[in-house]
Every structure is written in C-alpha cells, then in structure tokens.
GROMACS .gro file of C-alpha atoms in nm:
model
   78
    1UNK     CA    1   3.611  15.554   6.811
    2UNK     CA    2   3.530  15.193   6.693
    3UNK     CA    3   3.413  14.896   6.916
    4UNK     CA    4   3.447  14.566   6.822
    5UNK     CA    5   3.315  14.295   7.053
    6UNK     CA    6   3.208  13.929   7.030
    7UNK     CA    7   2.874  13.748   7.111
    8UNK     CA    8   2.738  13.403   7.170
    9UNK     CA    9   2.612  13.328   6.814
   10UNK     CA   10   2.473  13.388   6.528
   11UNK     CA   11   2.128  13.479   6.692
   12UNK     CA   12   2.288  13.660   6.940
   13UNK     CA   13   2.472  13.848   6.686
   14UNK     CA   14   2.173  13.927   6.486
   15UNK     CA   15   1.966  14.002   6.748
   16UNK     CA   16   2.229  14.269   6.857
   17UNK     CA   17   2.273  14.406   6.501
   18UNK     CA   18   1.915  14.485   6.463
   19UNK     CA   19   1.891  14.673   6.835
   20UNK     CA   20   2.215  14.884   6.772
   21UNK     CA   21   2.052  14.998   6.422
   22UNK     CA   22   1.731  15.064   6.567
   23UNK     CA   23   1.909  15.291   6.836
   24UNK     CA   24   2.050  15.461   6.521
   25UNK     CA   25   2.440  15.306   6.575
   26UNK     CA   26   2.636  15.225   6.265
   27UNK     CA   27   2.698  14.832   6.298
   28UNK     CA   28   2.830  14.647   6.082
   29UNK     CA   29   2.926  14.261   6.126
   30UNK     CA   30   3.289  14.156   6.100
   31UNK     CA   31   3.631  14.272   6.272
   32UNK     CA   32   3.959  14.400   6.152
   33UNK     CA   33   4.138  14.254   6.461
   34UNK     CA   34   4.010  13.876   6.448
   35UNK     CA   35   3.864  13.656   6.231
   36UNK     CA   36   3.615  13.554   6.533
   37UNK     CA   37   3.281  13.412   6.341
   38UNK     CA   38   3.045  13.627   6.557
   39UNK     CA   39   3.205  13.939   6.576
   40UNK     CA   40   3.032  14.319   6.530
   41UNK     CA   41   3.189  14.674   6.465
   42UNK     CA   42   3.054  14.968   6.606
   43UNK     CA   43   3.152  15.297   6.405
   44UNK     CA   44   3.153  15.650   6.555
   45UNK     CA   45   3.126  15.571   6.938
   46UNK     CA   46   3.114  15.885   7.152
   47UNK     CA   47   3.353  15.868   7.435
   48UNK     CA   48   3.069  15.931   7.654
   49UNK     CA   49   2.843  15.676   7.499
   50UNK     CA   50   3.104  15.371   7.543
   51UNK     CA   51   2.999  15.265   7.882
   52UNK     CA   52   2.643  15.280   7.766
   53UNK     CA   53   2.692  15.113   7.442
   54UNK     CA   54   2.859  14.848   7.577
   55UNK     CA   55   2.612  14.781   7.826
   56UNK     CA   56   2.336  14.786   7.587
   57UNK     CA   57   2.562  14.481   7.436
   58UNK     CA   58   2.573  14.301   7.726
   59UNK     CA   59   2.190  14.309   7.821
   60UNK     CA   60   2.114  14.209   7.464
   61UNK     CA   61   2.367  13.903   7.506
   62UNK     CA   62   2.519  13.808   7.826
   63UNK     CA   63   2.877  13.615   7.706
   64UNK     CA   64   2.946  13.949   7.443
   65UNK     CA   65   3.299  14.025   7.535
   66UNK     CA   66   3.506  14.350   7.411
   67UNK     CA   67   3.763  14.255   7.150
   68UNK     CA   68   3.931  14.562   7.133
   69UNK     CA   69   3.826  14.951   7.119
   70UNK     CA   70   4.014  15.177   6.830
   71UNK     CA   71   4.072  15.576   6.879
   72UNK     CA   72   4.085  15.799   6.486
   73UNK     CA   73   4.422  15.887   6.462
   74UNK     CA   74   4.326  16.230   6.412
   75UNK     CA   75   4.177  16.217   6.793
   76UNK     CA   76   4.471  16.050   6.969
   77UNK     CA   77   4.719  16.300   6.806
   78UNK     CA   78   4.424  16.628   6.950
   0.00000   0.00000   0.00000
C-alpha cells in the first residue's frame, strides 16, 4: 500500500526522508491527493508494518498527520 502523510516543515520533512531511506523505505516527497507543501509518499507499506511506520513518522516529527493510505488494486480485488 502507499502512505502519504504531512509534517511540520521543510526540516521536518527532510529529516524524515533521510530516516525512512536509511530504514530502507521507498520515500519519495510529494502527494497525489494534495498539493500540501510538506507532504511524503511511502511506497510498498506492508500491512503489518503500517502501525510501525507510522509511528516511526511521528517520533521523527510530532505534528506529521496521515493524509490518506492507498490499497493496489490488485490487493483490494484478492
């Protein structure tokens, strides 16, 4: 699945990018659903690893907030 979420800034935002690639997550900055300025995209998210993820998020910036989370068709049709 993809997870998009918000954070403070642009610090916050870099300083997020740089943790999720150095625990091996493909981030990328930017969302599909808004055009918010500090936005990130997490690729291929686990079900298992959401809850994790997005804690990992949260410790690494306090005000990130979940802007939306988006199944593969191919697993909401399995």
């Amino acid at each position: 699945m993809v997870l998009e979420m918000s954070v403070s800034d642009v610090r916050a935002k870099r300083r997020v990018l740089v943790l999720l690639h150095e625990l091996g997550w493909s981030a990328e900055s930017g969302s599909v659903r808004t055009a918010h300025p500090f936005s990130i995209v997490v690729n291929d998210v686990p079900d298992a690893d959401l809850a994790t993820l997005r804690r990992v998020i949260a410790t690494a910036d306090p005000g990130a907030t979940t802007i939306g989370i988006t199944r593969p068709v191919a697993a909401v049709a399995a």
